[in-house]
PDB file of C-alpha atoms in Angstrom:
ATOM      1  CA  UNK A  99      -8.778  54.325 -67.768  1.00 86.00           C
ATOM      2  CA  UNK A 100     -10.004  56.814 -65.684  1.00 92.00           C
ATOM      3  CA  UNK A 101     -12.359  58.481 -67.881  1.00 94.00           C
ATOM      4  CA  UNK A 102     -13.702  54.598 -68.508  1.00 97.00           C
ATOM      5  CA  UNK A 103     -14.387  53.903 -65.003  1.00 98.00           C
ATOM      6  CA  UNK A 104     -16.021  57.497 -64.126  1.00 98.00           C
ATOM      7  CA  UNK A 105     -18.455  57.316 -66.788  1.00 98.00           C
ATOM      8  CA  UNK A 106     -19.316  53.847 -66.216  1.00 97.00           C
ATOM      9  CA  UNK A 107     -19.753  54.563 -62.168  1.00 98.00           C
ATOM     10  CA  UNK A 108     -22.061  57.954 -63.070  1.00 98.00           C
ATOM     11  CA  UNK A 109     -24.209  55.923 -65.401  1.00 98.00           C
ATOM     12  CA  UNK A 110     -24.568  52.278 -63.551  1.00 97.00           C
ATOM     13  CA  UNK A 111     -24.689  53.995 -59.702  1.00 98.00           C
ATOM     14  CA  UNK A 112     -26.525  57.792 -60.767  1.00 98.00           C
ATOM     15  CA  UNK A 113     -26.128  58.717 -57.026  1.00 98.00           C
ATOM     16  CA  UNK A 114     -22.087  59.101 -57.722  1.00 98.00           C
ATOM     17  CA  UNK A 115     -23.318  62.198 -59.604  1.00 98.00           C
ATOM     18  CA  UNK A 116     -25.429  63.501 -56.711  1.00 98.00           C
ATOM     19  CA  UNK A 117     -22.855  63.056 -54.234  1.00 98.00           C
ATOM     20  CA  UNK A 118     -20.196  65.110 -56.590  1.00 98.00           C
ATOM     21  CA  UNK A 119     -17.795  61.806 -56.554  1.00 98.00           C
ATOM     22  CA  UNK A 120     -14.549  62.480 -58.766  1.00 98.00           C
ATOM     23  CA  UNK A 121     -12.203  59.684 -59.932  1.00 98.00           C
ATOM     24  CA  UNK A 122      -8.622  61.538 -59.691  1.00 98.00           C
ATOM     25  CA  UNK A 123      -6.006  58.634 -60.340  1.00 98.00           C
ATOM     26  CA  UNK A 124      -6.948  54.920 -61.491  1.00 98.00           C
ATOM     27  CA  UNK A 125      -5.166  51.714 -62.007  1.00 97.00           C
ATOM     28  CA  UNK A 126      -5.294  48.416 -61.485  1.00 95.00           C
ATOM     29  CA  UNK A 127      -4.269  48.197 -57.819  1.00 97.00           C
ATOM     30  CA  UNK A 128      -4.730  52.066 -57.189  1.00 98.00           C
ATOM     31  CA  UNK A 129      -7.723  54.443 -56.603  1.00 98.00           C
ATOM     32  CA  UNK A 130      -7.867  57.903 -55.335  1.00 98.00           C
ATOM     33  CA  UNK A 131     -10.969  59.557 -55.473  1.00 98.00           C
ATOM     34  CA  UNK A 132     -12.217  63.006 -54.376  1.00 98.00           C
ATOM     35  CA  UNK A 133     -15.724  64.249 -52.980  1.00 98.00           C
ATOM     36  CA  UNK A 134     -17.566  67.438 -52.668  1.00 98.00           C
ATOM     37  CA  UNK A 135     -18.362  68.208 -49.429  1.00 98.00           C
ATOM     38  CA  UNK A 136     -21.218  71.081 -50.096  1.00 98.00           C
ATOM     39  CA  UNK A 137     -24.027  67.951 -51.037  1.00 98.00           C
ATOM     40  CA  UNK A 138     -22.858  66.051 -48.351  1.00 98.00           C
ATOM     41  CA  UNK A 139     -23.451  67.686 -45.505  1.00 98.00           C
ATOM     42  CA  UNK A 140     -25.107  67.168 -41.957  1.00 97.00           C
ATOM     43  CA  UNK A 141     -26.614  69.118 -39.690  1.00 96.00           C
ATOM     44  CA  UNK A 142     -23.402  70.429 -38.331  1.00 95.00           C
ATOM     45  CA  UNK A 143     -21.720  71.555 -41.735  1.00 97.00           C
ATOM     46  CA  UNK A 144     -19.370  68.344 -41.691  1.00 97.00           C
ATOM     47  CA  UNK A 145     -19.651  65.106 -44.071  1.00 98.00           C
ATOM     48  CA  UNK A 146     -23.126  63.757 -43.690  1.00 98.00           C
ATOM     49  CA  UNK A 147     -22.142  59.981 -42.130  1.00 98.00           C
ATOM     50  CA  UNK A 148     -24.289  58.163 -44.921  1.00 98.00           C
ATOM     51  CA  UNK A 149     -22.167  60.398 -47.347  1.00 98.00           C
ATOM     52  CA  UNK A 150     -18.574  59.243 -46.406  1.00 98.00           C
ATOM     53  CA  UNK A 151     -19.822  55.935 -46.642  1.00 98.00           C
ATOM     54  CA  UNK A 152     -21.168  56.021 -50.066  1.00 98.00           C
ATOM     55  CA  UNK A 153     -18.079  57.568 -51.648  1.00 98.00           C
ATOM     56  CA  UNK A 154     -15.966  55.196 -49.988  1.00 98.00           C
ATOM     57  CA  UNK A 155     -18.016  51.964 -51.332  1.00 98.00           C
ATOM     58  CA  UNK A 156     -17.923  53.402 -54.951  1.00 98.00           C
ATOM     59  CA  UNK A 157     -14.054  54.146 -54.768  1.00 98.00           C
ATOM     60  CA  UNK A 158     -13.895  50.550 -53.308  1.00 98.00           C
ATOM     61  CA  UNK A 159     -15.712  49.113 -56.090  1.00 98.00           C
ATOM     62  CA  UNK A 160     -14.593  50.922 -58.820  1.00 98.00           C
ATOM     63  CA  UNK A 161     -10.864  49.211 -57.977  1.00 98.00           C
ATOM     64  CA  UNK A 162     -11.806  45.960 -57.758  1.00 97.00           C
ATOM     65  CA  UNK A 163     -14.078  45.817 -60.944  1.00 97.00           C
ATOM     66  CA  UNK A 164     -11.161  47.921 -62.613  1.00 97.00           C
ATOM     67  CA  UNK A 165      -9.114  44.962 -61.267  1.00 96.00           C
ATOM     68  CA  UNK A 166     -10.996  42.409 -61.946  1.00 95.00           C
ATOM     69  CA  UNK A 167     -11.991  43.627 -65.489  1.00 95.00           C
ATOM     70  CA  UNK A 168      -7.930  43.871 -65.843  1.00 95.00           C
ATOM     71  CA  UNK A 169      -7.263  40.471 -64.561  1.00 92.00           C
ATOM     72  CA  UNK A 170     -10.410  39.591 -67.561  1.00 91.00           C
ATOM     73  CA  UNK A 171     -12.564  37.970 -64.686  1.00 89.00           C
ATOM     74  CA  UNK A 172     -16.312  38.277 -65.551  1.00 86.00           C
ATOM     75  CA  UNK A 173     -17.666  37.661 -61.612  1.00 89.00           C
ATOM     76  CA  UNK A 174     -20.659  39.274 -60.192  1.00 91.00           C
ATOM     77  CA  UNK A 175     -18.550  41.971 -57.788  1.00 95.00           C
ATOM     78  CA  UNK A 176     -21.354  42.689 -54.834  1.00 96.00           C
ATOM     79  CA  UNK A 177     -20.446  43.974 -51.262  1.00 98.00           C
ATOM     80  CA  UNK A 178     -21.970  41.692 -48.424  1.00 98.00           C
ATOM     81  CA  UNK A 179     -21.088  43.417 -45.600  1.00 98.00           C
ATOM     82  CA  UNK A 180     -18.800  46.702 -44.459  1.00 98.00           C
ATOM     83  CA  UNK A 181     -17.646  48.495 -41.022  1.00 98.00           C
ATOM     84  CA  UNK A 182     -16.910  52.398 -40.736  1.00 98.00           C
ATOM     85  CA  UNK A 183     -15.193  54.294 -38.211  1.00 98.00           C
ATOM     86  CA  UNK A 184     -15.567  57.645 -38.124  1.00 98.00           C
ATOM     87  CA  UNK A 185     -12.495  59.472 -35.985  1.00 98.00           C
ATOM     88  CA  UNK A 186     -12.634  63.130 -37.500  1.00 98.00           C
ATOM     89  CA  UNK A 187     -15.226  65.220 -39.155  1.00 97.00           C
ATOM     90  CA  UNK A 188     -14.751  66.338 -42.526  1.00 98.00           C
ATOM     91  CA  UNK A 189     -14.722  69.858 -43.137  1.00 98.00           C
ATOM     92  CA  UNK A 190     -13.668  70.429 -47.099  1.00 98.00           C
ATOM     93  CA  UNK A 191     -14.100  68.046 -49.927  1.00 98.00           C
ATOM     94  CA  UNK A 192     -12.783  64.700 -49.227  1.00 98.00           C
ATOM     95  CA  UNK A 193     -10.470  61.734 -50.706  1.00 98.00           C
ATOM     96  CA  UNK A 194     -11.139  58.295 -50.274  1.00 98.00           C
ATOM     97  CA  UNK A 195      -7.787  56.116 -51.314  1.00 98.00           C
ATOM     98  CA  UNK A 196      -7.373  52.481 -51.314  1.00 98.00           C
ATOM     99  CA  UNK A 197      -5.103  50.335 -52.846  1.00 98.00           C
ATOM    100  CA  UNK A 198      -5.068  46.483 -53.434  1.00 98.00           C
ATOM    101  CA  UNK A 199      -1.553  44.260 -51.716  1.00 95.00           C
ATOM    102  CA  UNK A 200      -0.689  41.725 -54.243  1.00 95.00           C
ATOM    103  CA  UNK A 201       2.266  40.556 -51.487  1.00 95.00           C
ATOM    104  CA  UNK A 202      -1.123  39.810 -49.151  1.00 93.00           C
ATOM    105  CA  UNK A 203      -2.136  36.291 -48.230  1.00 94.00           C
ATOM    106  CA  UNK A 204      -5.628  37.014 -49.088  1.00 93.00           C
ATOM    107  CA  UNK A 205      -4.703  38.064 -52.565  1.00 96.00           C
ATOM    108  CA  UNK A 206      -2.933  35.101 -53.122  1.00 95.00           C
ATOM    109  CA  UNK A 207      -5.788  33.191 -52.501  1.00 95.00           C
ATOM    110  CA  UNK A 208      -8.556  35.157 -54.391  1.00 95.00           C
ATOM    111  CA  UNK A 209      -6.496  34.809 -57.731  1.00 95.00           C
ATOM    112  CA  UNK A 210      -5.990  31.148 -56.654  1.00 94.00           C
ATOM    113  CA  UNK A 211      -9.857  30.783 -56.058  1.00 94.00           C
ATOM    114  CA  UNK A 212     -10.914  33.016 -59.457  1.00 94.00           C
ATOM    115  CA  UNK A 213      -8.330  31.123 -61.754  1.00 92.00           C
ATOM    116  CA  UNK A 214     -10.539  27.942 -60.959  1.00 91.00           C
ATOM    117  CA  UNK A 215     -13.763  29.443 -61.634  1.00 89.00           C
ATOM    118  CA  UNK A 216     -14.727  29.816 -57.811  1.00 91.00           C
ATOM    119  CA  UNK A 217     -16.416  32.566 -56.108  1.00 92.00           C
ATOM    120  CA  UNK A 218     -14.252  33.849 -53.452  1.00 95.00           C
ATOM    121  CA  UNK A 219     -14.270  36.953 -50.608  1.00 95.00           C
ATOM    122  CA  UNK A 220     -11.984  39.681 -50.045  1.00 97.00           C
ATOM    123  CA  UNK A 221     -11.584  42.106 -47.936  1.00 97.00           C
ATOM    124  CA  UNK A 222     -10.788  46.020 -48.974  1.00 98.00           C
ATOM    125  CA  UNK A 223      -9.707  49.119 -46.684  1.00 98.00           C
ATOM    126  CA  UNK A 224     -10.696  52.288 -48.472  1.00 98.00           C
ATOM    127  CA  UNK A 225      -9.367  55.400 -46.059  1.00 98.00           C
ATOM    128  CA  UNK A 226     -11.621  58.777 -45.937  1.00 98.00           C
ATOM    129  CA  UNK A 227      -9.003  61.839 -45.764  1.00 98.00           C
ATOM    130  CA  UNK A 228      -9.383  65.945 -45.806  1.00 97.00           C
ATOM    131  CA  UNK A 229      -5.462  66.527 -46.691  1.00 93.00           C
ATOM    132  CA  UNK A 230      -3.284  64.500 -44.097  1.00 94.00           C
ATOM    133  CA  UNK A 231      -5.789  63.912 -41.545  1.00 97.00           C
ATOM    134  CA  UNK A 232      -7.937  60.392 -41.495  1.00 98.00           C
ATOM    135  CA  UNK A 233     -10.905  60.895 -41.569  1.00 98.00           C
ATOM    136  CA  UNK A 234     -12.785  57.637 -41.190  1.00 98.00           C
ATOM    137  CA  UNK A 235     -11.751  53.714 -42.647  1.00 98.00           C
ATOM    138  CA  UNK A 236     -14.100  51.756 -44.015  1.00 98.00           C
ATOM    139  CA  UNK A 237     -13.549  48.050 -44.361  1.00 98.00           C
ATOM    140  CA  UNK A 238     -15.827  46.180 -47.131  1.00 98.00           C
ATOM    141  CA  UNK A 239     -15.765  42.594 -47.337  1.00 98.00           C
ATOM    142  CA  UNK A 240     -16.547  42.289 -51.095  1.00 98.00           C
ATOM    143  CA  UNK A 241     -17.243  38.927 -52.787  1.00 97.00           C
ATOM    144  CA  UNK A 242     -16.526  38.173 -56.490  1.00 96.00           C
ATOM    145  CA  UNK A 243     -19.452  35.192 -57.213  1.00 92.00           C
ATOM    146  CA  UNK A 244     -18.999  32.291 -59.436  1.00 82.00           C
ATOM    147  CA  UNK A 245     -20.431  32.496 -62.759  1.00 70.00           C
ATOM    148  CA  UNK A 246     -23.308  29.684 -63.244  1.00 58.00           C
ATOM    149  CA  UNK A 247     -23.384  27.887 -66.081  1.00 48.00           C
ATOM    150  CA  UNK A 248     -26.875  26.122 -67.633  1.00 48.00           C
ATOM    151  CA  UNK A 249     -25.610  22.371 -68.208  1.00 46.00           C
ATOM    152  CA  UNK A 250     -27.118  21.196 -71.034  1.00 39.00           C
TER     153      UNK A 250
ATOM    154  CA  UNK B  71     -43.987  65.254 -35.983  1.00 85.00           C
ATOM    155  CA  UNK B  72     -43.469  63.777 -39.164  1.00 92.00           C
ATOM    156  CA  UNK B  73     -43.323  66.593 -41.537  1.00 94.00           C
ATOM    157  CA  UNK B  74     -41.136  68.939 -38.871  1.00 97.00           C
ATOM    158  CA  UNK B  75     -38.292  66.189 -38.797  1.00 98.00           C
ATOM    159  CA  UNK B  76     -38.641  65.916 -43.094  1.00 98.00           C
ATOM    160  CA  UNK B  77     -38.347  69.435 -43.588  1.00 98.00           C
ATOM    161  CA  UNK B  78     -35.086  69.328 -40.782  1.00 97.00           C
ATOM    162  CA  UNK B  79     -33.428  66.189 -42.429  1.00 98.00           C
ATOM    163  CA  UNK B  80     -33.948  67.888 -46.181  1.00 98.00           C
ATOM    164  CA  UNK B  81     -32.530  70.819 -44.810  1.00 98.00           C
ATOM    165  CA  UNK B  82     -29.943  69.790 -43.095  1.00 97.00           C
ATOM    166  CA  UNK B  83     -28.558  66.641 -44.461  1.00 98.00           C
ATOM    167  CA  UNK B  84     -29.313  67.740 -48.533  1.00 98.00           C
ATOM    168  CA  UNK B  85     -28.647  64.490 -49.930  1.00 98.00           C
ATOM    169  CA  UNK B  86     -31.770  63.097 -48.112  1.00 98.00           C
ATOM    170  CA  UNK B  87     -33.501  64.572 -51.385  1.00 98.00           C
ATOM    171  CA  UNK B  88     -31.552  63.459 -54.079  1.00 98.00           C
ATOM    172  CA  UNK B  89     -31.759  59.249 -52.705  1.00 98.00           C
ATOM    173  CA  UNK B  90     -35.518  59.961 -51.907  1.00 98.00           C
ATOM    174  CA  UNK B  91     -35.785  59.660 -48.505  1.00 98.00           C
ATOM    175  CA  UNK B  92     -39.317  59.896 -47.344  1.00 98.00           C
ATOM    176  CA  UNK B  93     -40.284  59.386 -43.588  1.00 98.00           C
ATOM    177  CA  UNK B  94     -43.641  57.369 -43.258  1.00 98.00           C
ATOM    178  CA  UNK B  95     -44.155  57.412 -39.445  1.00 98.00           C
ATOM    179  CA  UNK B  96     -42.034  59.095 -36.392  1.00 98.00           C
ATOM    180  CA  UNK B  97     -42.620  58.829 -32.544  1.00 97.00           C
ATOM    181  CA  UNK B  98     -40.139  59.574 -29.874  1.00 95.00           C
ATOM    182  CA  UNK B  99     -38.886  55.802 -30.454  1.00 97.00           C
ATOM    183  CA  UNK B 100     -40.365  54.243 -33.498  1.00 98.00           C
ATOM    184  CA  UNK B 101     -39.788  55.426 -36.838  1.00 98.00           C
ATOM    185  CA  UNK B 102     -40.366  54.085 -40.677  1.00 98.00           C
ATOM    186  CA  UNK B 103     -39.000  55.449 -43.900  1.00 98.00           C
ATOM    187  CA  UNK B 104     -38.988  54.685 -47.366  1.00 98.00           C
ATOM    188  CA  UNK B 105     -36.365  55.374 -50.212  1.00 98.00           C
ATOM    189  CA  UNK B 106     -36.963  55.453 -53.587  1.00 98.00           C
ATOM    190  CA  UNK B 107     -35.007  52.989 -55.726  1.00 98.00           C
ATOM    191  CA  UNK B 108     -34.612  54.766 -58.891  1.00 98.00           C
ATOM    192  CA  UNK B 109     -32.266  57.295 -57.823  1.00 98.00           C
ATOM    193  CA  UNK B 110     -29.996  54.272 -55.850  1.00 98.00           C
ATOM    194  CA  UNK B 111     -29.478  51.374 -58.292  1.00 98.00           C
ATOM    195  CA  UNK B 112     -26.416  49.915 -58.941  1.00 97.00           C
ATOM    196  CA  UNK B 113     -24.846  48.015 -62.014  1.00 96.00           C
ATOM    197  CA  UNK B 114     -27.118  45.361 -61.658  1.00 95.00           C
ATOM    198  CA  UNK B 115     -30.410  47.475 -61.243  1.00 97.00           C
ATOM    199  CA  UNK B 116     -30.428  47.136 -57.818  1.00 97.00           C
ATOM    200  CA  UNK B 117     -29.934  48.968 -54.626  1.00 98.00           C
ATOM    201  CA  UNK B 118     -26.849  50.104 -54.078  1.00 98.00           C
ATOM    202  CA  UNK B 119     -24.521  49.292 -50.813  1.00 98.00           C
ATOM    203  CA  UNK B 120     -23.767  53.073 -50.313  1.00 98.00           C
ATOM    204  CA  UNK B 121     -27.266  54.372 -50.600  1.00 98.00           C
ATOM    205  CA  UNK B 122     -29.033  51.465 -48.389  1.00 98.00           C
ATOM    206  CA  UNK B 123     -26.653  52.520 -46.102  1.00 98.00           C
ATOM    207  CA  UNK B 124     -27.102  56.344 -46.072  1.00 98.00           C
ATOM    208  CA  UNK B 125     -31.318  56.187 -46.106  1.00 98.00           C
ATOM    209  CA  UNK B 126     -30.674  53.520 -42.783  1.00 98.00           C
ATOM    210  CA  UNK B 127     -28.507  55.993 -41.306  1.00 98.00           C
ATOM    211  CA  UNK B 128     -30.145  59.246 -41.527  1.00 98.00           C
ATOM    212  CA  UNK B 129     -33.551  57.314 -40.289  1.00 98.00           C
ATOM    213  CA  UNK B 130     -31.571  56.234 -37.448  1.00 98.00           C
ATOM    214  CA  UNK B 131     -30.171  59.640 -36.881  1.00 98.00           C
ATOM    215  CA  UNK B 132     -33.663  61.377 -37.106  1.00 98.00           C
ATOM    216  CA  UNK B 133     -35.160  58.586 -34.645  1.00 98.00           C
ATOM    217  CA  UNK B 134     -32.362  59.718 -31.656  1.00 97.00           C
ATOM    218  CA  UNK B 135     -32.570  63.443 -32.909  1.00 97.00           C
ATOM    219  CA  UNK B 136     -36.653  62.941 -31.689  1.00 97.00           C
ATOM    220  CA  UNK B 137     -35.907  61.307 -29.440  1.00 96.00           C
ATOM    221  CA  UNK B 138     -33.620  63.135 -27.845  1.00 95.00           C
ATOM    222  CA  UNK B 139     -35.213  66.649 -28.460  1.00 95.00           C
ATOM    223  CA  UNK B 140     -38.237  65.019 -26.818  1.00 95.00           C
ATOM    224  CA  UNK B 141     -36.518  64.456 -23.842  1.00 92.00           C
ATOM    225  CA  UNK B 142     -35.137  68.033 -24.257  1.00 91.00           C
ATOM    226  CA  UNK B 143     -31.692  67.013 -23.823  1.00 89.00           C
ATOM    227  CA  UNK B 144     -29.248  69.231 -26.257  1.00 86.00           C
ATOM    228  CA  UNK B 145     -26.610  66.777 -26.688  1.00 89.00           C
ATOM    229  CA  UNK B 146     -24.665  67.077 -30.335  1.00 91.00           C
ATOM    230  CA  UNK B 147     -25.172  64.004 -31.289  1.00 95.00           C
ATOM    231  CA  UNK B 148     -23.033  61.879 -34.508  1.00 96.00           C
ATOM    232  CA  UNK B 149     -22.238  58.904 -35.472  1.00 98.00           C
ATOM    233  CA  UNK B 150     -18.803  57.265 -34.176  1.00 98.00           C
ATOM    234  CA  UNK B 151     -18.763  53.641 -35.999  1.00 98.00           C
ATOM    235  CA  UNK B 152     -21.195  51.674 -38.210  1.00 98.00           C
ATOM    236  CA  UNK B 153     -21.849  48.273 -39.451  1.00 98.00           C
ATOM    237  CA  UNK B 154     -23.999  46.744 -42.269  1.00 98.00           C
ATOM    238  CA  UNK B 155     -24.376  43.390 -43.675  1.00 98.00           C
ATOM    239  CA  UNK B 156     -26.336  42.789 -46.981  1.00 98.00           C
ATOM    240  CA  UNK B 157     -28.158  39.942 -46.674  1.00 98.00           C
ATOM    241  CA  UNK B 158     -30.780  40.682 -49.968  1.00 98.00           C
ATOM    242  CA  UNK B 159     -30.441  43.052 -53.155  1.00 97.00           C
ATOM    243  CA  UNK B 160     -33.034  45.576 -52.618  1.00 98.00           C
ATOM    244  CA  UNK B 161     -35.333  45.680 -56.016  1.00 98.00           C
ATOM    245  CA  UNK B 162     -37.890  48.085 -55.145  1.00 98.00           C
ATOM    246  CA  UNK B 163     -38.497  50.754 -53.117  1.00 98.00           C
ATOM    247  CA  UNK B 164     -37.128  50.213 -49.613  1.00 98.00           C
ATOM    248  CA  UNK B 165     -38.533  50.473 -45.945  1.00 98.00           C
ATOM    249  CA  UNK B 166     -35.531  51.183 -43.192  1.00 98.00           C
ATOM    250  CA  UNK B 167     -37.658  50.384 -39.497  1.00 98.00           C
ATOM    251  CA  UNK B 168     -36.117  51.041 -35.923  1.00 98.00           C
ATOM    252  CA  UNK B 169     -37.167  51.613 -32.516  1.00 98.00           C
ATOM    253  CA  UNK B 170     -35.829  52.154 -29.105  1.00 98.00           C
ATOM    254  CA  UNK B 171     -35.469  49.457 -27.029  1.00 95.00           C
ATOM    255  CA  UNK B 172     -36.838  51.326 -23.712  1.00 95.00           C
ATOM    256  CA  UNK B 173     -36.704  48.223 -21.487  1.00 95.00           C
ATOM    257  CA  UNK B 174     -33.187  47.345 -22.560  1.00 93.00           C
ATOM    258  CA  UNK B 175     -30.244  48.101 -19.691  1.00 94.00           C
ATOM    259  CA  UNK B 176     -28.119  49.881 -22.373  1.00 93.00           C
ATOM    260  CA  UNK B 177     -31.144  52.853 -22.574  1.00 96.00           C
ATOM    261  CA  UNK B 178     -31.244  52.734 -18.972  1.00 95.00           C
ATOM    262  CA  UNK B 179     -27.470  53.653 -18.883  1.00 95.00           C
ATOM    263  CA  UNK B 180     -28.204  55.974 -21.832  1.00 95.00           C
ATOM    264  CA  UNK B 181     -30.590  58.191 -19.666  1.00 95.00           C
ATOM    265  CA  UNK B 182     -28.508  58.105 -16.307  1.00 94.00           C
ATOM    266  CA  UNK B 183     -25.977  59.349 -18.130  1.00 94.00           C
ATOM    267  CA  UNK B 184     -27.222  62.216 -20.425  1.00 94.00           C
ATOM    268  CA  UNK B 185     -29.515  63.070 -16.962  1.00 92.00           C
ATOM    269  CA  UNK B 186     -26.387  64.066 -14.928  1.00 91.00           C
ATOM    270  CA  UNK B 187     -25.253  65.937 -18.064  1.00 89.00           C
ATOM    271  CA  UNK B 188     -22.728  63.381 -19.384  1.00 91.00           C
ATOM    272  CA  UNK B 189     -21.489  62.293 -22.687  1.00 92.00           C
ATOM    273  CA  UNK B 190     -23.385  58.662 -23.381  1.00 95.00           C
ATOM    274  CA  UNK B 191     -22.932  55.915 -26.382  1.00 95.00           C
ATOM    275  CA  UNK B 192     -25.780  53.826 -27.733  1.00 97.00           C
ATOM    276  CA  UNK B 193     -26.089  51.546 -30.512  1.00 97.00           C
ATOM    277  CA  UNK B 194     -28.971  51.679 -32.666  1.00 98.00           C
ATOM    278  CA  UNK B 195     -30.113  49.013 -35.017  1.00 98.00           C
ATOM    279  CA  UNK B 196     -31.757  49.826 -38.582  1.00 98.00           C
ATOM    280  CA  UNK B 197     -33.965  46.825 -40.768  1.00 98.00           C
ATOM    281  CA  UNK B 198     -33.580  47.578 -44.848  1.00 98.00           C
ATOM    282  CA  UNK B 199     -36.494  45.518 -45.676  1.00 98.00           C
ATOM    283  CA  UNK B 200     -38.378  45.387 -49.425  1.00 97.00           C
ATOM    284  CA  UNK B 201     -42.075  43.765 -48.180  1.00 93.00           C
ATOM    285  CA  UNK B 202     -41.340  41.871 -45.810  1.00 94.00           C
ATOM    286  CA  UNK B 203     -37.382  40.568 -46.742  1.00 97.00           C
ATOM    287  CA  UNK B 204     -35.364  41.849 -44.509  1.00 98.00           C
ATOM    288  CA  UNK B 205     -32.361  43.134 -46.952  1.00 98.00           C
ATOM    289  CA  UNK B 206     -29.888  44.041 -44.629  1.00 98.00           C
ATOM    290  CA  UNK B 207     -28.705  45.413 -41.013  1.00 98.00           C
ATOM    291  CA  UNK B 208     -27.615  48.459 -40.366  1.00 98.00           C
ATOM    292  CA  UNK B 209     -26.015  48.843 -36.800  1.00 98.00           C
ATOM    293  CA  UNK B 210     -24.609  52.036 -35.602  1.00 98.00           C
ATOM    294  CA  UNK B 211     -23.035  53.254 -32.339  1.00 98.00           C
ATOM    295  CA  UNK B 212     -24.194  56.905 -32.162  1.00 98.00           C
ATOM    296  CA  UNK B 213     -22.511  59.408 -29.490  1.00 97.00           C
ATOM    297  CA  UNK B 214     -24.550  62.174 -27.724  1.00 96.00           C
ATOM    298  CA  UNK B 215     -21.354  64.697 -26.593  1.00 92.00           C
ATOM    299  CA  UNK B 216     -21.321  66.603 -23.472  1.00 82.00           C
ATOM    300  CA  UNK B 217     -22.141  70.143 -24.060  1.00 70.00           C
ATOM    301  CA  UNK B 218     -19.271  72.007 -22.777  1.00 59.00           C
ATOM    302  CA  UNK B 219     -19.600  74.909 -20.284  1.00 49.00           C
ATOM    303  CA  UNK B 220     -17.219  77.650 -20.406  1.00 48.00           C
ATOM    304  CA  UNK B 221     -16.491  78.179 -16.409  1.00 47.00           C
ATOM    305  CA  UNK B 222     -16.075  81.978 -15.063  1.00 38.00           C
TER     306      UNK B 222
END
C-alpha cells in the first residue's frame, strides 16, 4: 500500500520528489508522512512556508484518494480551498499526520452523498510536527466531483 | 532590483529552483512572477495546490522583503497564517501579481508601527492567474518581529 501510493504521488505530482516527501505509514483512514528539511528551507534555516504547505496537501491527498480508491469511488479528488497556521518553525525534517473520523458527521454524509453518485466536500486537518511539537495545521476543504456521464 | 532579489530567493529559499520560479518585474510594492508548469502538475496535468501555493508565497515574501529593505527597516519577517482558494486549474505557465496597497489604513498602521521599532502584522494578497483567469487567491498575514535589544 505504501509503496503504491509513493510511487504514484512521485510520478503524478514530480515536485513530491523535489521536496524529499516520504510516505512512512498508509492506510485507509491513516497517513504519516515525513519531509526533508535541507530542500525546504527559508532564509532563516527553518521550513520554507510554501514548503510545509506542499507536503501537507500531498499527505492530505494521498489519504483521501487511498480512501477513496479503497471505498472503489472513481471521483475527480481536487482541493478548492485550504488555511495554514504556522505556530513554530521547523528546524529538522518534518511529519505531516492526518487521519480521517469515520464517527464524524461530515463523514457520514460524504459516503451518503458518494453512494448516490453525488459530488460532495469534505474537510481534512493534516498537522505539521518536528517530534512532539506542532508545527503548523493545515485545513483543506477537498471536494470529490461527480462523474459526468454522456447521455446518449 | 530584479536579478538581486532572484539570486536571494534561489539562495535562500532552494526550492524556488526546482518549481521554476522566475521574477518578471519588482519595485518596492509591485511585483510579477512566473512559474513554470512542468515541474508542478498534478494527476490531472495540471497545477498542483501545493506548488501554486508555494510560487504565490515566496512572491509575496520577496515583495515585503523589498519592500521592507527599501525602507531599511531590519525586521525578521515570516509568515504566521495563510489562505488560498482555487478557483481555476492552472494549465500553463502561471503569473502570481501583488502590490502594496499604500493608501490603505492597514499600511498606515504597518509603518507607525515598524517606525517606533515595533513588531507589526499585515496581510498581503497574491493573484495566480494563467492569461488573464484569475486561478486562485492567495492571502497571507505576514509578521515583521521586533528586533530584540539586549539591554546593559
Amino acid at each position: 500500500m505504501k509503496n503504491k501510493y509513493q510511487t504514484l504521488v512521485n510520478q503524478t505530482i514530480p515536485i513530491s520528489k523535489a521536496i524529499g516527501w516520504h510516505l512512512q505509514s498508509l492506510d485507509a483512514t491513516n497517513i504519516i508522512s515525513r519531509t526533508e528539511l535541507k530542500p525546504n528551507i527559508n532564509i532563516h534555516g527553518t521550513g520554507f512556508a510554501g514548503s510545509l504547505f506542499a507536503a501537507a496537501m500531498a499527505t492530505g491527498w494521498t489519504l483521501l484518494k487511498c480512501w477513496s480508491d479503497h471505498q472503489h469511488y472513481s471521483n475527480e479528488l481536487v482541493a478548492a480551498e485550504a488555511s495554514i497556521k504556522y505556530v513554530a518553525p521547523v528546524t529538522e525534517d518534518f511529519i505531516c499526520e492526518a487521519f480521517i473520523d469515520i464517527n464524524n458527521e461530515l463523514y457520514t454524509q460524504l459516503l451518503e452523498r458518494l453512494k448516490i453518485g453525488k459530488g460532495a466536500s469534505y474537510l481534512q486537518r493534516v498537522d505539521i510536527k518536528c517530534g512532539s511539537t506542532c508545527c503548523a495545521i493545515l485545513e483543506i476543504r477537498f471536494v470529490f466531483k461527480s462523474i459526468k456521464r454522456i447521455e446518449d
